[in-house]
């Protein structure tokens, strides 16, 4: 009666174990001189920018007046927002048709829901370490997973293995948790591989706004050939502080077809059947992100987080700790010093520096011996955490 594959899901103990360890430590230690600094959570801390708040307030007013009230909207998003996102892509030379853009309530739902379009007996390639949603959503459907080893040897950026016949491939760049970013050449290898074997790349660009080097691709559609093999998921969560407001977008190109079916049409059918769209108020807020004022305000916040990441990277480099990320990503992925495993380093950092991070092993087997720090905290906390790490 029930989906037996749910039995195969690993319980996620990562954040509950962290919470338990932190609360045990809080009750046993004297934190008055050295309060706890949390650098483990991947959530933003800055509020919505004024342009977004003003747009949402106005939209609420509209919803409260008979003449401007709106009921159900188009499931795939209002044209005003799809056009704004289209212009955003066009600014980087990526030309999309409006019907290739689907407004979502964030990347997580679409990354999971897209699997409705694919049969369960496909081979799925997923990097390790990884954002756990890719693994869990495929496990729920009973798909077999081939892990792509992301490690120091390949700079945490695995490339195609021609011996594997992939059906679906997950790529996330800038990466959570490693902060590593694919180059154009590397993504081109993936695109050629996928076109060659008929695989579909599910490209997670949730952190694209953190890339500040025009040589690095922010969208897979900057790569020639991607329109016949890729779907891209993007989010305003980290770009504009929408983690609690919920809005993102998914690009499904017209040319993407498998077995005579258009993936774009299938996704439209899926969304219009199972999803009733993102609220009008939130879509007006999201539209404001793409105005010149919204872009200026959100980029100030991103610059703040990026400066935190730079401070962290500089301090770690001075300590001789090896790491990836930080330059084009809010994540820093460091190698635990003294050959410690992830949890031992977690305990040591908590005990000696009163700093909380995330043990890398929580993101996959290859994460053992690594540790993730995030740049979403305050400047003061970031600087203080680095001072304490340097001292211990
Ligand atoms: N993709 C990656 C790689 C993430 O790290 C996250 C959130 O942390 C998401 C997607 C989810 O984003 P959203 O808030 O848009 O659902």
Tab-separated table of C-alpha atoms and ligand atoms in Angstrom:
chain	number	residue	atom	x	y	z
A	1	UNK	CA	0.000	0.000	0.000
A	2	UNK	CA	2.716	2.470	0.908
A	3	UNK	CA	5.773	3.497	-1.082
A	4	UNK	CA	8.344	1.021	0.239
A	5	UNK	CA	11.211	3.216	-0.932
A	6	UNK	CA	10.578	5.502	2.046
A	7	UNK	CA	12.078	2.683	4.136
A	8	UNK	CA	15.363	3.216	2.279
A	9	UNK	CA	15.682	6.894	3.253
A	10	UNK	CA	18.464	7.628	5.701
A	11	UNK	CA	17.225	9.605	8.658
A	12	UNK	CA	18.881	12.985	8.552
A	13	UNK	CA	20.551	13.298	11.916
A	14	UNK	CA	22.884	16.082	10.836
A	15	UNK	CA	21.142	19.219	12.069
A	16	UNK	CA	19.396	17.486	14.984
A	17	UNK	CA	22.749	16.092	16.195
A	18	UNK	CA	24.305	19.542	15.867
A	19	UNK	CA	21.419	21.066	17.847
A	20	UNK	CA	21.733	18.394	20.560
A	21	UNK	CA	25.505	18.836	20.889
A	22	UNK	CA	25.199	22.623	20.977
A	23	UNK	CA	22.510	22.615	23.620
A	24	UNK	CA	24.479	20.143	25.792
A	25	UNK	CA	27.524	22.386	25.459
A	26	UNK	CA	25.507	25.531	26.264
A	27	UNK	CA	24.298	24.026	29.510
A	28	UNK	CA	27.757	22.873	30.591
A	29	UNK	CA	30.034	25.740	29.537
A	30	UNK	CA	30.440	29.337	30.624
A	31	UNK	CA	29.641	31.348	27.515
A	32	UNK	CA	29.550	34.790	29.115
A	33	UNK	CA	33.035	35.826	27.969
A	34	UNK	CA	32.825	33.994	24.674
A	35	UNK	CA	29.269	33.679	23.347
A	36	UNK	CA	28.466	31.014	20.787
A	37	UNK	CA	28.876	31.965	17.108
A	38	UNK	CA	26.788	29.999	14.601
A	39	UNK	CA	28.345	29.552	11.192
A	40	UNK	CA	26.625	26.323	10.292
A	41	UNK	CA	23.214	27.248	8.981
A	42	UNK	CA	22.641	27.915	5.293
A	43	UNK	CA	19.954	30.517	5.934
A	44	UNK	CA	20.302	34.218	5.246
A	45	UNK	CA	20.180	36.850	7.989
A	46	UNK	CA	19.605	40.133	6.143
A	47	UNK	CA	15.970	41.234	5.702
A	48	UNK	CA	14.140	41.780	2.411
A	49	UNK	CA	15.391	44.921	0.686
A	50	UNK	CA	13.239	48.122	0.705
A	51	UNK	CA	12.294	47.795	-2.996
A	52	UNK	CA	10.827	44.332	-2.365
A	53	UNK	CA	9.005	45.409	0.795
A	54	UNK	CA	7.451	48.425	-0.975
A	55	UNK	CA	6.309	46.282	-3.932
A	56	UNK	CA	4.764	43.676	-1.652
A	57	UNK	CA	2.960	46.327	0.413
A	58	UNK	CA	1.491	47.829	-2.724
A	59	UNK	CA	0.440	44.374	-3.917
A	60	UNK	CA	-1.311	43.713	-0.610
A	61	UNK	CA	-3.210	46.992	-1.045
A	62	UNK	CA	-4.234	45.895	-4.540
A	63	UNK	CA	-5.486	42.596	-3.179
A	64	UNK	CA	-7.599	44.520	-0.651
A	65	UNK	CA	-9.460	46.569	-3.274
A	66	UNK	CA	-12.329	45.135	-5.326
A	67	UNK	CA	-11.101	46.723	-8.580
A	68	UNK	CA	-7.570	45.352	-8.308
A	69	UNK	CA	-8.151	42.090	-6.419
A	70	UNK	CA	-6.806	38.936	-8.130
A	71	UNK	CA	-7.813	35.340	-7.597
A	72	UNK	CA	-6.034	32.349	-9.105
A	73	UNK	CA	-3.114	33.398	-11.262
A	74	UNK	CA	-1.344	31.529	-14.055
A	75	UNK	CA	0.279	28.410	-12.559
A	76	UNK	CA	3.543	29.083	-14.353
A	77	UNK	CA	3.766	32.656	-13.070
A	78	UNK	CA	2.577	36.127	-14.065
A	79	UNK	CA	3.977	37.557	-17.281
A	80	UNK	CA	5.390	40.587	-15.434
A	81	UNK	CA	7.723	38.344	-13.423
A	82	UNK	CA	8.577	35.964	-16.258
A	83	UNK	CA	9.516	39.002	-18.348
A	84	UNK	CA	11.659	40.417	-15.551
A	85	UNK	CA	13.526	37.102	-15.208
A	86	UNK	CA	13.868	36.895	-18.986
A	87	UNK	CA	15.507	40.337	-19.030
A	88	UNK	CA	17.814	39.246	-16.199
A	89	UNK	CA	19.032	36.310	-18.305
A	90	UNK	CA	19.239	38.480	-21.425
A	91	UNK	CA	21.586	40.790	-19.511
A	92	UNK	CA	24.039	37.898	-19.504
A	93	UNK	CA	23.449	37.048	-23.146
A	94	UNK	CA	21.086	34.120	-22.447
A	95	UNK	CA	17.959	34.534	-24.557
A	96	UNK	CA	14.863	32.694	-23.328
A	97	UNK	CA	11.247	32.609	-24.465
A	98	UNK	CA	8.669	33.536	-21.839
A	99	UNK	CA	7.148	30.038	-21.961
A	100	UNK	CA	10.504	28.511	-21.062
A	101	UNK	CA	10.331	30.177	-17.633
A	102	UNK	CA	8.288	28.746	-14.785
A	103	UNK	CA	7.909	30.704	-11.566
A	104	UNK	CA	8.196	28.453	-8.517
A	105	UNK	CA	7.948	28.679	-4.756
A	106	UNK	CA	11.694	28.007	-4.583
A	107	UNK	CA	14.273	25.663	-6.031
A	108	UNK	CA	13.727	22.834	-3.570
A	109	UNK	CA	10.166	22.019	-4.687
A	110	UNK	CA	10.977	22.074	-8.390
A	111	UNK	CA	14.190	20.072	-7.962
A	112	UNK	CA	12.081	17.400	-6.279
A	113	UNK	CA	8.955	17.679	-8.435
A	114	UNK	CA	10.746	17.494	-11.799
A	115	UNK	CA	11.223	13.786	-11.082
A	116	UNK	CA	7.509	13.273	-11.889
A	117	UNK	CA	8.590	13.524	-15.532
A	118	UNK	CA	11.090	10.678	-15.464
A	119	UNK	CA	10.718	6.928	-15.064
A	120	UNK	CA	11.961	5.284	-11.879
A	121	UNK	CA	14.444	2.932	-13.545
A	122	UNK	CA	16.851	5.599	-14.751
A	123	UNK	CA	20.427	5.820	-13.549
A	124	UNK	CA	20.946	9.060	-11.699
A	125	UNK	CA	24.368	10.646	-11.249
A	126	UNK	CA	24.696	12.711	-8.095
A	127	UNK	CA	27.847	14.369	-6.765
A	128	UNK	CA	29.115	13.374	-3.324
A	129	UNK	CA	29.187	15.497	-1.139
A	130	UNK	CA	25.878	17.096	-2.065
A	131	UNK	CA	22.756	19.044	-1.136
A	132	UNK	CA	20.815	16.079	0.358
A	133	UNK	CA	17.518	16.762	-1.481
A	134	UNK	CA	18.822	15.223	-4.741
A	135	UNK	CA	19.579	11.907	-3.036
A	136	UNK	CA	16.412	11.727	-0.962
A	137	UNK	CA	13.981	12.591	-3.763
A	138	UNK	CA	15.472	9.894	-6.016
A	139	UNK	CA	15.538	7.367	-3.191
A	140	UNK	CA	11.808	8.014	-2.689
A	141	UNK	CA	11.241	6.931	-6.308
A	142	UNK	CA	13.576	3.932	-6.048
A	143	UNK	CA	16.077	5.151	-8.657
A	144	UNK	CA	19.574	3.769	-8.631
A	145	UNK	CA	22.181	6.385	-7.824
A	146	UNK	CA	25.737	6.528	-9.110
A	147	UNK	CA	27.771	8.900	-6.970
A	148	UNK	CA	30.187	11.283	-8.649
A	149	UNK	CA	33.184	11.608	-6.361
A	150	UNK	CA	33.915	15.237	-5.562
A	151	UNK	CA	37.254	15.381	-3.789
A	152	UNK	CA	40.512	17.274	-3.461
A	153	UNK	CA	41.922	15.598	-6.575
A	154	UNK	CA	39.234	17.041	-8.858
A	155	UNK	CA	38.797	20.304	-6.915
A	156	UNK	CA	35.354	19.052	-5.806
A	157	UNK	CA	34.165	19.346	-9.423
A	158	UNK	CA	33.576	15.857	-10.822
A	159	UNK	CA	33.581	15.454	-14.603
A	160	UNK	CA	31.731	12.881	-16.745
A	161	UNK	CA	32.720	9.243	-16.626
A	162	UNK	CA	32.164	7.922	-20.145
A	163	UNK	CA	31.692	4.391	-18.766
A	164	UNK	CA	28.475	5.423	-16.970
A	165	UNK	CA	25.247	5.629	-18.983
A	166	UNK	CA	23.468	8.363	-17.066
A	167	UNK	CA	19.766	9.185	-17.341
A	168	UNK	CA	19.741	12.200	-15.035
A	169	UNK	CA	22.709	14.231	-13.827
A	170	UNK	CA	22.635	16.711	-10.948
A	171	UNK	CA	25.088	19.587	-11.049
A	172	UNK	CA	25.160	22.431	-8.537
A	173	UNK	CA	27.424	25.404	-9.200
A	174	UNK	CA	28.369	27.338	-7.092
A	175	UNK	CA	28.159	24.238	-5.000
A	176	UNK	CA	26.540	23.596	-1.683
A	177	UNK	CA	28.409	22.445	0.399
A	178	UNK	CA	31.853	22.816	-1.228
A	179	UNK	CA	31.588	26.326	-2.710
A	180	UNK	CA	33.344	25.036	-5.846
A	181	UNK	CA	32.326	26.591	-9.193
A	182	UNK	CA	32.453	24.898	-12.599
A	183	UNK	CA	34.300	26.648	-15.423
A	184	UNK	CA	32.798	26.973	-18.903
A	185	UNK	CA	35.087	24.239	-20.225
A	186	UNK	CA	34.038	21.853	-17.500
A	187	UNK	CA	30.338	22.505	-18.018
A	188	UNK	CA	30.845	22.067	-21.758
A	189	UNK	CA	32.189	18.567	-21.029
A	190	UNK	CA	29.007	17.776	-19.120
A	191	UNK	CA	26.783	19.218	-21.853
A	192	UNK	CA	28.562	17.223	-24.563
A	193	UNK	CA	28.401	14.071	-22.478
A	194	UNK	CA	24.656	14.528	-21.786
A	195	UNK	CA	23.864	15.245	-25.425
A	196	UNK	CA	25.922	12.210	-26.379
A	197	UNK	CA	24.138	9.741	-24.127
A	198	UNK	CA	20.690	11.369	-24.017
A	199	UNK	CA	20.900	12.279	-20.329
A	200	UNK	CA	19.189	15.320	-18.827
A	201	UNK	CA	21.245	17.666	-16.630
A	202	UNK	CA	19.378	19.135	-13.679
A	203	UNK	CA	21.411	22.268	-13.028
A	204	UNK	CA	20.981	23.922	-9.650
A	205	UNK	CA	21.976	27.593	-9.909
A	206	UNK	CA	20.613	28.649	-6.510
A	207	UNK	CA	23.870	30.492	-5.719
A	208	UNK	CA	24.560	32.039	-9.148
A	209	UNK	CA	24.342	35.590	-7.758
A	210	UNK	CA	27.527	34.965	-5.760
A	211	UNK	CA	29.615	34.600	-8.931
A	212	UNK	CA	31.543	37.781	-9.617
A	213	UNK	CA	33.806	36.718	-12.433
A	214	UNK	CA	32.418	36.970	-15.944
A	215	UNK	CA	34.688	34.083	-16.978
A	216	UNK	CA	32.604	31.753	-14.795
A	217	UNK	CA	29.171	30.635	-16.026
A	218	UNK	CA	26.170	31.625	-13.921
A	219	UNK	CA	23.750	29.619	-16.023
A	220	UNK	CA	24.169	26.341	-17.851
A	221	UNK	CA	22.474	28.035	-20.798
A	222	UNK	CA	25.634	30.083	-21.298
A	223	UNK	CA	27.073	26.810	-22.614
A	224	UNK	CA	26.513	25.864	-26.225
A	225	UNK	CA	24.371	22.765	-26.577
A	226	UNK	CA	22.713	23.060	-23.144
A	227	UNK	CA	19.278	23.785	-24.592
A	228	UNK	CA	18.926	20.187	-25.752
A	229	UNK	CA	20.001	18.568	-22.478
A	230	UNK	CA	19.437	20.778	-19.418
A	231	UNK	CA	16.881	22.168	-17.011
A	232	UNK	CA	17.957	24.978	-14.669
A	233	UNK	CA	16.646	25.723	-11.187
A	234	UNK	CA	17.153	29.098	-9.622
A	235	UNK	CA	15.996	30.779	-6.472
A	236	UNK	CA	15.625	34.173	-4.860
A	237	UNK	CA	16.289	32.592	-1.466
A	238	UNK	CA	19.976	33.414	-1.199
A	239	UNK	CA	19.978	36.099	-3.901
A	240	UNK	CA	17.373	38.330	-2.270
A	241	UNK	CA	16.611	36.895	1.172
A	242	UNK	CA	13.501	34.974	0.048
A	243	UNK	CA	14.144	31.855	2.167
A	244	UNK	CA	10.988	32.610	4.141
A	245	UNK	CA	9.099	34.474	1.410
A	246	UNK	CA	9.497	31.679	-1.194
A	247	UNK	CA	10.049	32.381	-4.863
A	248	UNK	CA	12.280	30.950	-7.554
A	249	UNK	CA	12.198	30.007	-11.212
A	250	UNK	CA	12.924	27.040	-13.416
A	251	UNK	CA	14.036	27.164	-17.033
A	252	UNK	CA	12.928	24.330	-19.309
A	253	UNK	CA	14.054	25.007	-22.889
A	254	UNK	CA	11.789	24.365	-25.862
A	255	UNK	CA	14.377	22.169	-27.568
A	256	UNK	CA	14.608	19.701	-24.695
A	257	UNK	CA	12.847	16.557	-25.886
A	258	UNK	CA	13.107	12.913	-24.967
A	259	UNK	CA	11.371	10.015	-26.761
A	260	UNK	CA	9.357	12.463	-28.872
A	261	UNK	CA	7.990	14.343	-25.871
A	262	UNK	CA	8.741	17.962	-25.013
A	263	UNK	CA	10.006	18.222	-21.432
A	264	UNK	CA	8.758	21.822	-21.428
A	265	UNK	CA	5.184	20.727	-22.312
A	266	UNK	CA	5.333	17.896	-19.796
A	267	UNK	CA	6.464	20.285	-17.059
A	268	UNK	CA	3.712	22.757	-17.973
A	269	UNK	CA	1.178	19.917	-17.787
A	270	UNK	CA	2.602	18.779	-14.465
A	271	UNK	CA	2.579	22.252	-12.955
A	272	UNK	CA	-0.887	23.197	-14.180
A	273	UNK	CA	-2.194	19.940	-12.720
A	274	UNK	CA	-0.421	19.843	-9.368
A	275	UNK	CA	0.574	23.452	-8.584
A	276	UNK	CA	-1.513	26.611	-8.307
A	277	UNK	CA	1.240	29.156	-8.613
A	278	UNK	CA	3.102	31.518	-6.304
A	279	UNK	CA	1.027	34.229	-4.615
A	280	UNK	CA	0.558	37.522	-6.462
A	281	UNK	CA	2.043	39.495	-3.564
A	282	UNK	CA	5.229	37.412	-3.535
A	283	UNK	CA	5.563	37.611	-7.320
A	284	UNK	CA	5.323	41.417	-7.146
A	285	UNK	CA	8.064	41.353	-4.501
A	286	UNK	CA	10.159	39.091	-6.724
A	287	UNK	CA	9.627	41.403	-9.697
A	288	UNK	CA	11.083	44.248	-7.622
A	289	UNK	CA	14.319	42.261	-7.178
A	290	UNK	CA	14.961	42.673	-10.909
A	291	UNK	CA	14.398	46.453	-11.026
A	292	UNK	CA	17.557	48.601	-11.040
A	293	UNK	CA	16.811	49.632	-7.460
A	294	UNK	CA	16.196	46.038	-6.368
A	295	UNK	CA	19.366	44.869	-8.084
A	296	UNK	CA	21.385	47.571	-6.371
A	297	UNK	CA	19.923	46.812	-2.944
A	298	UNK	CA	20.226	43.019	-3.195
A	299	UNK	CA	23.748	43.252	-4.547
A	300	UNK	CA	24.711	45.286	-1.474
A	301	UNK	CA	23.591	42.407	0.726
A	302	UNK	CA	25.385	39.844	-1.423
A	303	UNK	CA	28.503	42.020	-1.258
A	304	UNK	CA	28.226	41.943	2.540
A	305	UNK	CA	28.074	38.121	2.604
A	306	UNK	CA	30.868	37.919	0.038
A	307	UNK	CA	33.050	40.144	2.190
A	308	UNK	CA	32.405	37.800	5.130
A	309	UNK	CA	33.495	34.910	2.907
A	310	UNK	CA	36.613	36.826	1.885
A	311	UNK	CA	37.515	37.486	5.524
A	312	UNK	CA	37.058	33.791	6.302
A	313	UNK	CA	39.124	32.708	3.295
A	314	UNK	CA	41.913	35.129	4.210
A	315	UNK	CA	42.017	33.920	7.813
A	316	UNK	CA	42.036	30.245	6.817
A	317	UNK	CA	44.783	30.840	4.280
A	318	UNK	CA	46.838	32.583	6.987
A	319	UNK	CA	46.306	29.545	9.220
A	320	UNK	CA	47.503	27.241	6.446
A	321	UNK	CA	44.142	25.456	6.328
A	322	UNK	CA	43.233	24.168	2.883
A	323	UNK	CA	39.743	25.007	1.631
A	324	UNK	CA	37.539	25.582	-1.430
A	325	UNK	CA	34.773	28.141	-1.905
A	326	UNK	CA	34.462	31.585	-0.456
A	327	UNK	CA	35.318	33.522	-3.606
A	328	UNK	CA	32.080	32.964	-5.559
A	329	UNK	CA	30.005	31.292	-2.925
A	330	UNK	CA	28.677	31.864	0.595
A	331	UNK	CA	30.196	28.527	1.640
A	332	UNK	CA	33.696	27.658	2.706
A	333	UNK	CA	34.617	23.981	2.669
A	334	UNK	CA	37.714	23.382	4.703
A	335	UNK	CA	39.872	20.377	5.371
A	336	UNK	CA	39.803	19.573	9.076
A	337	UNK	CA	43.227	20.353	10.530
A	338	UNK	CA	45.422	17.704	12.186
A	339	UNK	CA	43.739	14.902	10.242
A	340	UNK	CA	40.612	15.159	12.389
A	341	UNK	CA	37.351	13.650	11.191
A	342	UNK	CA	34.403	15.993	10.649
A	343	UNK	CA	32.681	15.386	13.985
A	344	UNK	CA	35.901	15.538	16.026
A	345	UNK	CA	36.660	18.903	14.455
A	346	UNK	CA	33.086	20.024	15.138
A	347	UNK	CA	33.532	19.103	18.828
A	348	UNK	CA	36.915	20.801	19.035
A	349	UNK	CA	35.740	24.022	17.415
A	350	UNK	CA	32.704	24.114	19.659
A	351	UNK	CA	34.705	23.396	22.817
A	352	UNK	CA	37.694	25.657	22.148
A	353	UNK	CA	36.327	28.473	19.964
A	354	UNK	CA	32.592	28.297	20.752
A	355	UNK	CA	32.003	28.268	16.991
A	356	UNK	CA	29.366	26.053	15.380
A	357	UNK	CA	29.862	24.785	11.824
A	358	UNK	CA	28.582	21.811	9.832
A	359	UNK	CA	30.482	18.516	9.676
A	360	UNK	CA	31.195	17.697	6.028
A	361	UNK	CA	30.347	14.022	6.441
A	362	UNK	CA	26.703	15.079	6.793
A	363	UNK	CA	26.708	15.837	3.044
A	364	UNK	CA	28.037	12.458	1.926
A	365	UNK	CA	30.828	9.935	2.323
A	366	UNK	CA	33.400	12.162	0.616
A	367	UNK	CA	32.648	14.919	3.114
A	368	UNK	CA	34.421	12.999	5.880
A	369	UNK	CA	37.395	15.012	7.117
A	370	UNK	CA	35.866	18.273	5.840
A	371	UNK	CA	33.821	21.039	7.412
A	372	UNK	CA	31.404	23.690	6.065
A	373	UNK	CA	31.286	27.285	7.281
A	374	UNK	CA	28.784	29.803	5.961
A	375	UNK	CA	29.169	33.516	5.314
A	376	UNK	CA	25.581	34.458	6.167
A	377	UNK	CA	26.385	35.772	9.659
A	378	UNK	CA	27.156	39.290	10.830
A	379	UNK	CA	30.540	40.900	10.087
A	380	UNK	CA	31.363	41.101	13.793
A	381	UNK	CA	30.631	37.407	14.369
A	382	UNK	CA	32.570	36.385	11.270
A	383	UNK	CA	35.640	38.368	12.320
A	384	UNK	CA	35.422	37.167	15.893
A	385	UNK	CA	34.989	33.519	14.826
A	386	UNK	CA	38.105	33.753	12.657
A	387	UNK	CA	40.107	35.334	15.492
A	388	UNK	CA	39.060	32.507	17.800
A	389	UNK	CA	39.898	29.858	15.207
A	390	UNK	CA	43.308	31.422	14.716
A	391	UNK	CA	43.878	31.373	18.465
A	392	UNK	CA	43.051	27.702	18.853
B	1	LIG	N1	19.538	24.179	-3.952
B	1	LIG	C1	20.590	24.262	-3.137
B	1	LIG	C2	21.913	23.804	-3.611
B	1	LIG	C3	20.447	24.764	-1.840
B	1	LIG	O1	21.500	24.826	-1.027
B	1	LIG	C4	19.175	25.183	-1.413
B	1	LIG	C5	18.952	25.716	-0.056
B	1	LIG	O2	19.766	25.746	0.802
B	1	LIG	C6	18.107	25.061	-2.293
B	1	LIG	C7	18.322	24.565	-3.562
B	1	LIG	C8	16.720	25.424	-1.863
B	1	LIG	O3	16.410	26.685	-2.220
B	1	LIG	P1	14.952	27.281	-2.050
B	1	LIG	O4	14.944	28.036	-0.764
B	1	LIG	O5	14.773	28.123	-3.253
B	1	LIG	O6	13.971	26.147	-2.032
